[in-house]
């Protein structure tokens, strides 16, 4: 659970924490055990589990010491990348309000997943995830954050990932217009074409 930032839903915990040793149906009982021992909290109104920062730091250190951190962080990136891609089309549908609420609840995990993809994980997966979140960044007015993410991704994504790079450039250009950086936005959009 220490790979989560800002807590997690039961669905997220099941997707990321279950493996060959722990079945997904066991996760709820394990979470309840952590809550009973005051190692985790459950917020009923948000339906989210959260570790204290001390326990989370201990868990992160244990994952690093056991050499499990990269695998768990990659699973975190994969899970939230899939979530971003699933909700992308919903943002332009009658389910947009629910999709925005789901992304809002996981915004810290989305940021952490992209950061991991940029730092040590898979930058191509991170750029796909960020591209799927472009409407989210625009809708929530996160123009500067989105621009910073796309710029960082473009610095790290290999040049042979042309479709992903073009998408990131197009999204960066759109956000540039939102930030009234018209000339650089136009240049970026031309480059994307």
PDB file of C-alpha atoms in Angstrom:
ATOM      1  CA  UNK A   1       0.000   0.000   0.000  1.00  0.00           C
ATOM      2  CA  UNK A   2       2.955   2.326   0.426  1.00  0.00           C
ATOM      3  CA  UNK A   3       3.106   2.960  -3.338  1.00  0.00           C
ATOM      4  CA  UNK A   4      -0.186   4.853  -3.143  1.00  0.00           C
ATOM      5  CA  UNK A   5      -0.144   8.596  -2.671  1.00  0.00           C
ATOM      6  CA  UNK A   6      -3.180  10.065  -0.956  1.00  0.00           C
ATOM      7  CA  UNK A   7      -4.708   6.720  -0.115  1.00  0.00           C
ATOM      8  CA  UNK A   8      -6.482   4.159  -2.242  1.00  0.00           C
ATOM      9  CA  UNK A   9      -9.812   2.592  -3.001  1.00  0.00           C
ATOM     10  CA  UNK A  10     -10.476  -1.096  -2.422  1.00  0.00           C
ATOM     11  CA  UNK A  11     -10.407  -1.584  -6.197  1.00  0.00           C
ATOM     12  CA  UNK A  12      -6.971   0.031  -6.438  1.00  0.00           C
ATOM     13  CA  UNK A  13      -5.593  -2.044  -3.572  1.00  0.00           C
ATOM     14  CA  UNK A  14      -6.930  -5.239  -5.140  1.00  0.00           C
ATOM     15  CA  UNK A  15      -5.451  -4.381  -8.536  1.00  0.00           C
ATOM     16  CA  UNK A  16      -1.992  -3.468  -7.269  1.00  0.00           C
ATOM     17  CA  UNK A  17      -1.477  -5.559  -4.136  1.00  0.00           C
ATOM     18  CA  UNK A  18      -2.810  -8.929  -5.265  1.00  0.00           C
ATOM     19  CA  UNK A  19      -0.374 -11.331  -6.908  1.00  0.00           C
ATOM     20  CA  UNK A  20       0.595 -15.025  -6.899  1.00  0.00           C
ATOM     21  CA  UNK A  21       0.813 -14.978  -3.093  1.00  0.00           C
ATOM     22  CA  UNK A  22      -2.177 -12.779  -2.211  1.00  0.00           C
ATOM     23  CA  UNK A  23      -5.462 -13.269  -4.042  1.00  0.00           C
ATOM     24  CA  UNK A  24      -7.606 -10.198  -4.751  1.00  0.00           C
ATOM     25  CA  UNK A  25     -10.418 -11.526  -2.568  1.00  0.00           C
ATOM     26  CA  UNK A  26      -8.021 -11.517   0.435  1.00  0.00           C
ATOM     27  CA  UNK A  27      -7.244  -7.806   0.173  1.00  0.00           C
ATOM     28  CA  UNK A  28     -10.373  -6.594   1.983  1.00  0.00           C
ATOM     29  CA  UNK A  29      -9.606  -8.762   5.031  1.00  0.00           C
ATOM     30  CA  UNK A  30      -5.978  -7.603   5.037  1.00  0.00           C
ATOM     31  CA  UNK A  31      -7.040  -3.964   4.840  1.00  0.00           C
ATOM     32  CA  UNK A  32      -9.498  -4.456   7.693  1.00  0.00           C
ATOM     33  CA  UNK A  33      -6.722  -6.045   9.736  1.00  0.00           C
ATOM     34  CA  UNK A  34      -4.540  -2.956   9.181  1.00  0.00           C
ATOM     35  CA  UNK A  35      -7.439  -0.699  10.203  1.00  0.00           C
ATOM     36  CA  UNK A  36      -8.071  -2.806  13.332  1.00  0.00           C
ATOM     37  CA  UNK A  37      -4.393  -2.411  14.283  1.00  0.00           C
ATOM     38  CA  UNK A  38      -4.531   1.369  13.623  1.00  0.00           C
ATOM     39  CA  UNK A  39      -1.909   1.025  10.878  1.00  0.00           C
ATOM     40  CA  UNK A  40      -4.393   2.292   8.296  1.00  0.00           C
ATOM     41  CA  UNK A  41      -7.503   4.439   8.345  1.00  0.00           C
ATOM     42  CA  UNK A  42     -10.712   4.001   6.395  1.00  0.00           C
ATOM     43  CA  UNK A  43     -12.702   7.070   5.402  1.00  0.00           C
ATOM     44  CA  UNK A  44     -16.293   5.888   4.956  1.00  0.00           C
ATOM     45  CA  UNK A  45     -17.462   9.043   3.200  1.00  0.00           C
ATOM     46  CA  UNK A  46     -14.722   8.729   0.554  1.00  0.00           C
ATOM     47  CA  UNK A  47     -14.505   4.914   0.624  1.00  0.00           C
ATOM     48  CA  UNK A  48     -10.705   5.177   0.788  1.00  0.00           C
ATOM     49  CA  UNK A  49      -7.941   3.590   2.822  1.00  0.00           C
ATOM     50  CA  UNK A  50      -4.970   5.645   3.932  1.00  0.00           C
ATOM     51  CA  UNK A  51      -1.738   4.759   5.705  1.00  0.00           C
ATOM     52  CA  UNK A  52      -0.168   7.161   8.165  1.00  0.00           C
ATOM     53  CA  UNK A  53       2.960   8.780   6.705  1.00  0.00           C
ATOM     54  CA  UNK A  54       5.147   6.897   9.200  1.00  0.00           C
ATOM     55  CA  UNK A  55       3.727   3.519   8.181  1.00  0.00           C
ATOM     56  CA  UNK A  56       3.845   4.511   4.505  1.00  0.00           C
ATOM     57  CA  UNK A  57       7.537   5.490   4.798  1.00  0.00           C
ATOM     58  CA  UNK A  58       8.298   2.202   6.554  1.00  0.00           C
ATOM     59  CA  UNK A  59       6.520   0.302   3.795  1.00  0.00           C
ATOM     60  CA  UNK A  60       8.397   2.171   1.057  1.00  0.00           C
ATOM     61  CA  UNK A  61      11.711   1.417   2.792  1.00  0.00           C
ATOM     62  CA  UNK A  62      10.755  -2.257   3.113  1.00  0.00           C
ATOM     63  CA  UNK A  63       9.879  -2.459  -0.599  1.00  0.00           C
ATOM     64  CA  UNK A  64      13.232  -0.916  -1.501  1.00  0.00           C
ATOM     65  CA  UNK A  65      15.140  -3.216   0.878  1.00  0.00           C
ATOM     66  CA  UNK A  66      13.411  -6.283  -0.587  1.00  0.00           C
ATOM     67  CA  UNK A  67      13.966  -5.115  -4.172  1.00  0.00           C
ATOM     68  CA  UNK A  68      10.201  -5.019  -4.766  1.00  0.00           C
ATOM     69  CA  UNK A  69       9.775  -1.282  -5.208  1.00  0.00           C
ATOM     70  CA  UNK A  70      10.214  -1.098  -9.018  1.00  0.00           C
ATOM     71  CA  UNK A  71       7.725  -3.917  -9.653  1.00  0.00           C
ATOM     72  CA  UNK A  72       5.099  -2.422  -7.340  1.00  0.00           C
ATOM     73  CA  UNK A  73       5.585   1.086  -8.716  1.00  0.00           C
ATOM     74  CA  UNK A  74       5.255  -0.293 -12.261  1.00  0.00           C
ATOM     75  CA  UNK A  75       1.989  -1.987 -11.282  1.00  0.00           C
ATOM     76  CA  UNK A  76       0.830   1.339  -9.810  1.00  0.00           C
ATOM     77  CA  UNK A  77       1.721   3.108 -13.085  1.00  0.00           C
ATOM     78  CA  UNK A  78      -0.050   0.451 -15.132  1.00  0.00           C
ATOM     79  CA  UNK A  79      -3.211   0.544 -13.000  1.00  0.00           C
ATOM     80  CA  UNK A  80      -3.556   4.312 -13.077  1.00  0.00           C
ATOM     81  CA  UNK A  81      -2.607   4.456 -16.755  1.00  0.00           C
ATOM     82  CA  UNK A  82      -5.485   2.088 -17.497  1.00  0.00           C
ATOM     83  CA  UNK A  83      -7.784   4.190 -15.325  1.00  0.00           C
ATOM     84  CA  UNK A  84      -6.827   7.355 -17.221  1.00  0.00           C
ATOM     85  CA  UNK A  85      -7.432   5.644 -20.566  1.00  0.00           C
ATOM     86  CA  UNK A  86     -10.815   4.248 -19.415  1.00  0.00           C
ATOM     87  CA  UNK A  87     -12.032   7.660 -18.267  1.00  0.00           C
ATOM     88  CA  UNK A  88     -10.686   9.610 -21.273  1.00  0.00           C
ATOM     89  CA  UNK A  89     -13.742   8.953 -23.454  1.00  0.00           C
ATOM     90  CA  UNK A  90     -16.106   9.354 -20.506  1.00  0.00           C
ATOM     91  CA  UNK A  91     -14.980  12.984 -20.074  1.00  0.00           C
ATOM     92  CA  UNK A  92     -16.827  13.818 -23.307  1.00  0.00           C
ATOM     93  CA  UNK A  93     -19.953  11.836 -22.420  1.00  0.00           C
ATOM     94  CA  UNK A  94     -22.955  12.080 -20.102  1.00  0.00           C
ATOM     95  CA  UNK A  95     -20.786  10.315 -17.466  1.00  0.00           C
ATOM     96  CA  UNK A  96     -18.301  13.218 -17.397  1.00  0.00           C
ATOM     97  CA  UNK A  97     -19.192  14.299 -13.858  1.00  0.00           C
ATOM     98  CA  UNK A  98     -18.569  10.809 -12.470  1.00  0.00           C
ATOM     99  CA  UNK A  99     -15.352  10.449 -14.486  1.00  0.00           C
ATOM    100  CA  UNK A 100     -14.047  13.789 -13.187  1.00  0.00           C
ATOM    101  CA  UNK A 101     -14.898  12.792  -9.618  1.00  0.00           C
ATOM    102  CA  UNK A 102     -13.019   9.496 -10.028  1.00  0.00           C
ATOM    103  CA  UNK A 103      -9.952  11.303 -11.379  1.00  0.00           C
ATOM    104  CA  UNK A 104     -10.178  13.977  -8.666  1.00  0.00           C
ATOM    105  CA  UNK A 105     -10.130  11.254  -5.994  1.00  0.00           C
ATOM    106  CA  UNK A 106      -6.970   9.763  -7.496  1.00  0.00           C
ATOM    107  CA  UNK A 107      -5.141  12.930  -8.567  1.00  0.00           C
ATOM    108  CA  UNK A 108      -2.225  12.343  -6.185  1.00  0.00           C
ATOM    109  CA  UNK A 109      -1.855   8.762  -7.415  1.00  0.00           C
ATOM    110  CA  UNK A 110      -2.019   9.940 -11.028  1.00  0.00           C
ATOM    111  CA  UNK A 111       0.792  12.431 -10.375  1.00  0.00           C
ATOM    112  CA  UNK A 112       2.873   9.823  -8.529  1.00  0.00           C
ATOM    113  CA  UNK A 113       2.431   7.306 -11.355  1.00  0.00           C
ATOM    114  CA  UNK A 114       3.528   9.803 -14.012  1.00  0.00           C
ATOM    115  CA  UNK A 115       6.493  10.868 -11.868  1.00  0.00           C
ATOM    116  CA  UNK A 116       7.577   7.236 -11.498  1.00  0.00           C
ATOM    117  CA  UNK A 117       7.256   6.663 -15.239  1.00  0.00           C
ATOM    118  CA  UNK A 118       9.461   9.695 -15.849  1.00  0.00           C
ATOM    119  CA  UNK A 119      12.058   8.916 -13.194  1.00  0.00           C
ATOM    120  CA  UNK A 120      12.651   5.190 -13.389  1.00  0.00           C
ATOM    121  CA  UNK A 121       9.658   3.463 -14.906  1.00  0.00           C
ATOM    122  CA  UNK A 122       8.333   3.444 -18.452  1.00  0.00           C
ATOM    123  CA  UNK A 123       8.222   6.989 -19.902  1.00  0.00           C
ATOM    124  CA  UNK A 124       6.156   5.820 -22.877  1.00  0.00           C
ATOM    125  CA  UNK A 125       3.475   4.468 -20.554  1.00  0.00           C
ATOM    126  CA  UNK A 126       3.656   7.733 -18.585  1.00  0.00           C
ATOM    127  CA  UNK A 127       3.167   9.839 -21.723  1.00  0.00           C
ATOM    128  CA  UNK A 128       0.205   7.701 -22.807  1.00  0.00           C
ATOM    129  CA  UNK A 129      -1.311   8.238 -19.389  1.00  0.00           C
ATOM    130  CA  UNK A 130      -0.714  12.004 -19.493  1.00  0.00           C
ATOM    131  CA  UNK A 131      -2.176  12.184 -23.005  1.00  0.00           C
ATOM    132  CA  UNK A 132      -5.308  10.427 -21.742  1.00  0.00           C
ATOM    133  CA  UNK A 133      -5.557  13.073 -18.997  1.00  0.00           C
ATOM    134  CA  UNK A 134      -5.392  16.099 -21.318  1.00  0.00           C
ATOM    135  CA  UNK A 135      -9.117  16.886 -21.078  1.00  0.00           C
ATOM    136  CA  UNK A 136      -8.897  16.465 -17.297  1.00  0.00           C
ATOM    137  CA  UNK A 137      -6.077  19.043 -17.096  1.00  0.00           C
ATOM    138  CA  UNK A 138      -8.090  21.460 -19.216  1.00  0.00           C
ATOM    139  CA  UNK A 139     -11.379  20.919 -17.406  1.00  0.00           C
ATOM    140  CA  UNK A 140      -9.806  21.366 -13.986  1.00  0.00           C
ATOM    141  CA  UNK A 141      -7.772  24.393 -15.094  1.00  0.00           C
ATOM    142  CA  UNK A 142      -4.466  22.621 -14.415  1.00  0.00           C
ATOM    143  CA  UNK A 143      -2.808  24.317 -17.388  1.00  0.00           C
ATOM    144  CA  UNK A 144       0.562  24.928 -15.740  1.00  0.00           C
ATOM    145  CA  UNK A 145       0.778  21.469 -14.164  1.00  0.00           C
ATOM    146  CA  UNK A 146      -0.207  19.800 -17.423  1.00  0.00           C
ATOM    147  CA  UNK A 147       2.315  21.873 -19.386  1.00  0.00           C
ATOM    148  CA  UNK A 148       5.089  21.008 -16.952  1.00  0.00           C
ATOM    149  CA  UNK A 149       4.253  17.312 -17.206  1.00  0.00           C
ATOM    150  CA  UNK A 150       4.202  17.338 -21.028  1.00  0.00           C
ATOM    151  CA  UNK A 151       7.498  19.243 -21.180  1.00  0.00           C
ATOM    152  CA  UNK A 152       9.135  16.739 -18.813  1.00  0.00           C
ATOM    153  CA  UNK A 153       7.771  13.826 -20.798  1.00  0.00           C
ATOM    154  CA  UNK A 154       9.016  15.226 -24.097  1.00  0.00           C
ATOM    155  CA  UNK A 155      12.509  15.497 -22.605  1.00  0.00           C
ATOM    156  CA  UNK A 156      12.527  11.793 -21.690  1.00  0.00           C
ATOM    157  CA  UNK A 157      10.377   9.969 -24.230  1.00  0.00           C
ATOM    158  CA  UNK A 158      12.455   8.399 -27.023  1.00  0.00           C
ATOM    159  CA  UNK A 159      12.164  10.059 -30.437  1.00  0.00           C
ATOM    160  CA  UNK A 160      11.009   6.808 -32.039  1.00  0.00           C
ATOM    161  CA  UNK A 161       7.774   6.963 -29.974  1.00  0.00           C
ATOM    162  CA  UNK A 162       6.375   9.359 -32.573  1.00  0.00           C
ATOM    163  CA  UNK A 163       2.657   8.957 -31.883  1.00  0.00           C
ATOM    164  CA  UNK A 164       3.087   9.471 -28.129  1.00  0.00           C
ATOM    165  CA  UNK A 165       5.386  12.466 -28.679  1.00  0.00           C
ATOM    166  CA  UNK A 166       2.980  14.022 -31.188  1.00  0.00           C
ATOM    167  CA  UNK A 167       0.109  13.635 -28.723  1.00  0.00           C
ATOM    168  CA  UNK A 168       2.131  15.217 -25.926  1.00  0.00           C
ATOM    169  CA  UNK A 169       3.155  18.101 -28.205  1.00  0.00           C
ATOM    170  CA  UNK A 170      -0.439  18.680 -29.292  1.00  0.00           C
ATOM    171  CA  UNK A 171      -1.601  18.697 -25.672  1.00  0.00           C
ATOM    172  CA  UNK A 172       1.257  21.016 -24.697  1.00  0.00           C
ATOM    173  CA  UNK A 173       0.258  23.358 -27.517  1.00  0.00           C
ATOM    174  CA  UNK A 174      -3.392  23.440 -26.452  1.00  0.00           C
ATOM    175  CA  UNK A 175      -2.394  24.169 -22.862  1.00  0.00           C
ATOM    176  CA  UNK A 176       0.001  26.850 -24.139  1.00  0.00           C
ATOM    177  CA  UNK A 177      -2.940  28.627 -25.756  1.00  0.00           C
ATOM    178  CA  UNK A 178      -4.838  28.377 -22.467  1.00  0.00           C
ATOM    179  CA  UNK A 179      -1.841  30.012 -20.771  1.00  0.00           C
ATOM    180  CA  UNK A 180      -1.828  32.744 -23.471  1.00  0.00           C
ATOM    181  CA  UNK A 181       1.599  31.649 -24.728  1.00  0.00           C
ATOM    182  CA  UNK A 182       0.344  31.915 -28.280  1.00  0.00           C
ATOM    183  CA  UNK A 183       3.578  31.963 -30.258  1.00  0.00           C
ATOM    184  CA  UNK A 184       5.214  28.999 -28.508  1.00  0.00           C
ATOM    185  CA  UNK A 185       1.877  27.114 -28.536  1.00  0.00           C
ATOM    186  CA  UNK A 186       1.591  27.586 -32.287  1.00  0.00           C
ATOM    187  CA  UNK A 187       5.166  26.372 -32.803  1.00  0.00           C
ATOM    188  CA  UNK A 188       4.509  23.330 -30.622  1.00  0.00           C
ATOM    189  CA  UNK A 189       1.330  22.470 -32.517  1.00  0.00           C
ATOM    190  CA  UNK A 190       3.146  22.776 -35.856  1.00  0.00           C
ATOM    191  CA  UNK A 191       5.822  20.439 -34.512  1.00  0.00           C
ATOM    192  CA  UNK A 192       3.131  17.985 -33.435  1.00  0.00           C
ATOM    193  CA  UNK A 193       1.725  17.968 -36.972  1.00  0.00           C
TER     194      UNK A 193
END
